[in-house]
Amino acid sequence: MFDLMPFGRRENNLFNYFDNMEKNFFGDLSQSFSAFRTDVIDNGDKYLLKAELPGFKKEDIKIDIEGDRLTVSAEHKDETEETKDNYIRRERRYGSFSRSFDISDVKAKEISAEYKDGVLELSMPKVETVVPESRRIEIR
């Protein structure tokens, strides 16, 4: 019965207002501090990971492997200062992002990376899966 109500009516009730009071007051912080967007594509013999990192320089990006975990992190700092006649304007900006991925079925030593036009691409060859040999035992 409740699913038959129009979408707009479900959103504007008193209970949703109280449930979302923090979001309404502070804004949706989860949207403004979200991690960078990634796509992982299965190309058969390898995975291709594409991470959107616009505004970062190649030197700002770090790729670390620890055990079966690959971590991509990016950090940049930017300061500008402008002085004219009677006023001074100074702005600072800082951004840091990090994502980790399970690479247990990837050949970690053969991973290659390329950064172009704000997109980081990692080519990650898969480990060949060994299919266990099967046989049937005849009963005498």
Coordinates of C-alpha atoms in Angstrom, one line a residue:
M1 CA 0.0 0.0 0.0
F2 CA 2.7 2.5 0.9
D3 CA 4.6 1.8 -2.3
L4 CA 1.7 3.1 -4.3
M5 CA 2.2 6.6 -2.9
P6 CA 3.8 9.1 -5.3
F7 CA 7.5 9.5 -4.8
G8 CA 7.3 13.2 -3.8
R9 CA 4.8 12.5 -1.0
R10 CA 7.0 9.8 0.5
E11 CA 10.0 12.2 0.7
N12 CA 8.2 15.1 2.3
N13 CA 6.7 13.6 5.5
L14 CA 7.5 14.6 9.0
F15 CA 9.4 11.4 9.9
N16 CA 11.8 11.8 7.0
Y17 CA 12.4 15.4 8.0
F18 CA 13.5 14.3 11.5
D19 CA 15.5 11.4 10.1
N20 CA 17.4 13.7 7.7
M21 CA 17.8 16.6 10.1
E22 CA 21.5 16.3 10.2
K23 CA 21.8 16.1 6.4
N24 CA 19.5 19.1 6.0
F25 CA 21.4 21.2 8.5
F26 CA 25.0 20.3 7.5
G27 CA 24.5 19.3 3.9
D28 CA 25.2 15.9 2.5
L29 CA 28.8 15.4 3.8
S30 CA 29.1 12.0 2.3
Q31 CA 28.7 13.5 -1.2
S32 CA 31.4 16.2 -0.7
F33 CA 34.0 13.9 0.9
S34 CA 33.5 10.8 -1.3
A35 CA 36.4 8.9 -2.6
F36 CA 37.4 9.1 -6.3
R37 CA 35.4 7.2 -8.8
T38 CA 36.8 4.0 -10.2
D39 CA 35.9 1.4 -12.8
V40 CA 37.2 -2.1 -12.8
I41 CA 36.9 -3.9 -16.1
D42 CA 37.5 -7.7 -16.6
N43 CA 39.4 -8.1 -19.9
G44 CA 39.7 -11.9 -19.7
D45 CA 43.4 -12.3 -19.0
K46 CA 43.7 -9.0 -17.0
Y47 CA 41.8 -6.4 -15.0
L48 CA 41.8 -2.8 -16.1
L49 CA 41.3 -0.3 -13.2
K50 CA 40.4 3.2 -14.3
A51 CA 40.4 5.9 -11.5
E52 CA 39.3 9.5 -12.1
L53 CA 41.7 11.9 -10.5
P54 CA 41.3 15.2 -12.2
G55 CA 43.4 18.1 -11.0
F56 CA 46.2 15.9 -9.7
K57 CA 49.7 15.8 -11.0
K58 CA 51.4 12.5 -11.6
E59 CA 53.8 13.2 -8.7
D60 CA 50.8 13.6 -6.3
I61 CA 49.6 10.0 -6.9
K62 CA 51.0 7.0 -5.0
I63 CA 50.3 3.3 -5.6
D64 CA 51.3 0.9 -2.9
I65 CA 51.0 -2.8 -2.6
E66 CA 51.0 -4.5 0.8
G67 CA 50.3 -8.2 0.8
D68 CA 47.1 -8.7 -1.3
R69 CA 46.0 -5.1 -1.0
L70 CA 46.7 -2.4 -3.6
T71 CA 46.1 1.2 -2.3
V72 CA 45.8 4.2 -4.6
S73 CA 46.2 7.5 -2.8
A74 CA 46.4 11.1 -4.2
E75 CA 47.1 14.3 -2.3
H76 CA 47.6 17.9 -3.4
K77 CA 48.0 21.3 -1.8
D78 CA 47.4 24.6 -3.5
E79 CA 48.0 28.1 -2.2
T80 CA 47.3 31.3 -4.1
E81 CA 47.9 34.9 -3.0
E82 CA 46.8 38.0 -4.8
T83 CA 47.7 41.5 -3.7
K84 CA 46.1 44.6 -5.2
D85 CA 45.9 48.2 -3.9
N86 CA 44.1 47.9 -0.5
Y87 CA 43.3 44.2 -0.3
I88 CA 45.0 40.9 0.0
R89 CA 43.4 37.6 -1.0
R90 CA 44.9 34.3 0.1
E91 CA 43.3 31.0 -0.5
R92 CA 44.4 27.5 0.4
R93 CA 43.1 24.2 -0.9
Y94 CA 44.0 20.7 0.2
G95 CA 42.7 17.4 -1.0
S96 CA 43.5 13.8 -0.1
F97 CA 41.8 10.6 -1.4
S98 CA 42.6 7.0 -0.9
R99 CA 41.1 3.7 -2.1
S100 CA 42.2 0.1 -1.5
F101 CA 41.5 -3.0 -3.6
D102 CA 41.9 -6.7 -3.1
I103 CA 44.5 -8.1 -5.6
S104 CA 44.7 -11.7 -4.4
D105 CA 44.1 -13.0 -7.9
V106 CA 46.5 -10.6 -9.7
K107 CA 50.2 -10.9 -10.6
A108 CA 51.3 -8.0 -8.3
K109 CA 54.8 -7.8 -9.9
E110 CA 53.4 -7.3 -13.4
I111 CA 51.0 -4.4 -12.6
S112 CA 51.6 -1.3 -14.8
A113 CA 50.2 2.2 -14.4
E114 CA 49.6 5.1 -16.8
Y115 CA 48.2 8.6 -15.9
K116 CA 46.8 10.7 -18.7
D117 CA 44.2 13.5 -18.8
G118 CA 43.1 13.0 -15.2
V119 CA 42.5 9.3 -15.5
L120 CA 44.8 6.7 -13.8
E121 CA 44.8 3.3 -15.6
L122 CA 46.2 0.2 -14.0
S123 CA 46.7 -2.9 -16.0
M124 CA 46.7 -5.9 -13.7
P125 CA 47.3 -9.4 -15.2
K126 CA 45.4 -12.2 -13.6
V127 CA 47.0 -15.2 -12.0
E128 CA 46.4 -18.3 -14.1
T129 CA 43.9 -20.5 -12.2
V130 CA 45.0 -24.1 -11.9
V131 CA 42.1 -26.4 -12.5
P132 CA 42.5 -29.5 -10.3
E133 CA 42.8 -32.7 -12.2
S134 CA 39.8 -34.9 -11.9
R135 CA 39.5 -38.6 -12.5
R136 CA 36.9 -41.2 -11.8
I137 CA 37.8 -44.3 -9.8
E138 CA 36.4 -47.5 -11.1
I139 CA 34.9 -49.9 -8.5
R140 CA 35.9 -53.5 -8.7

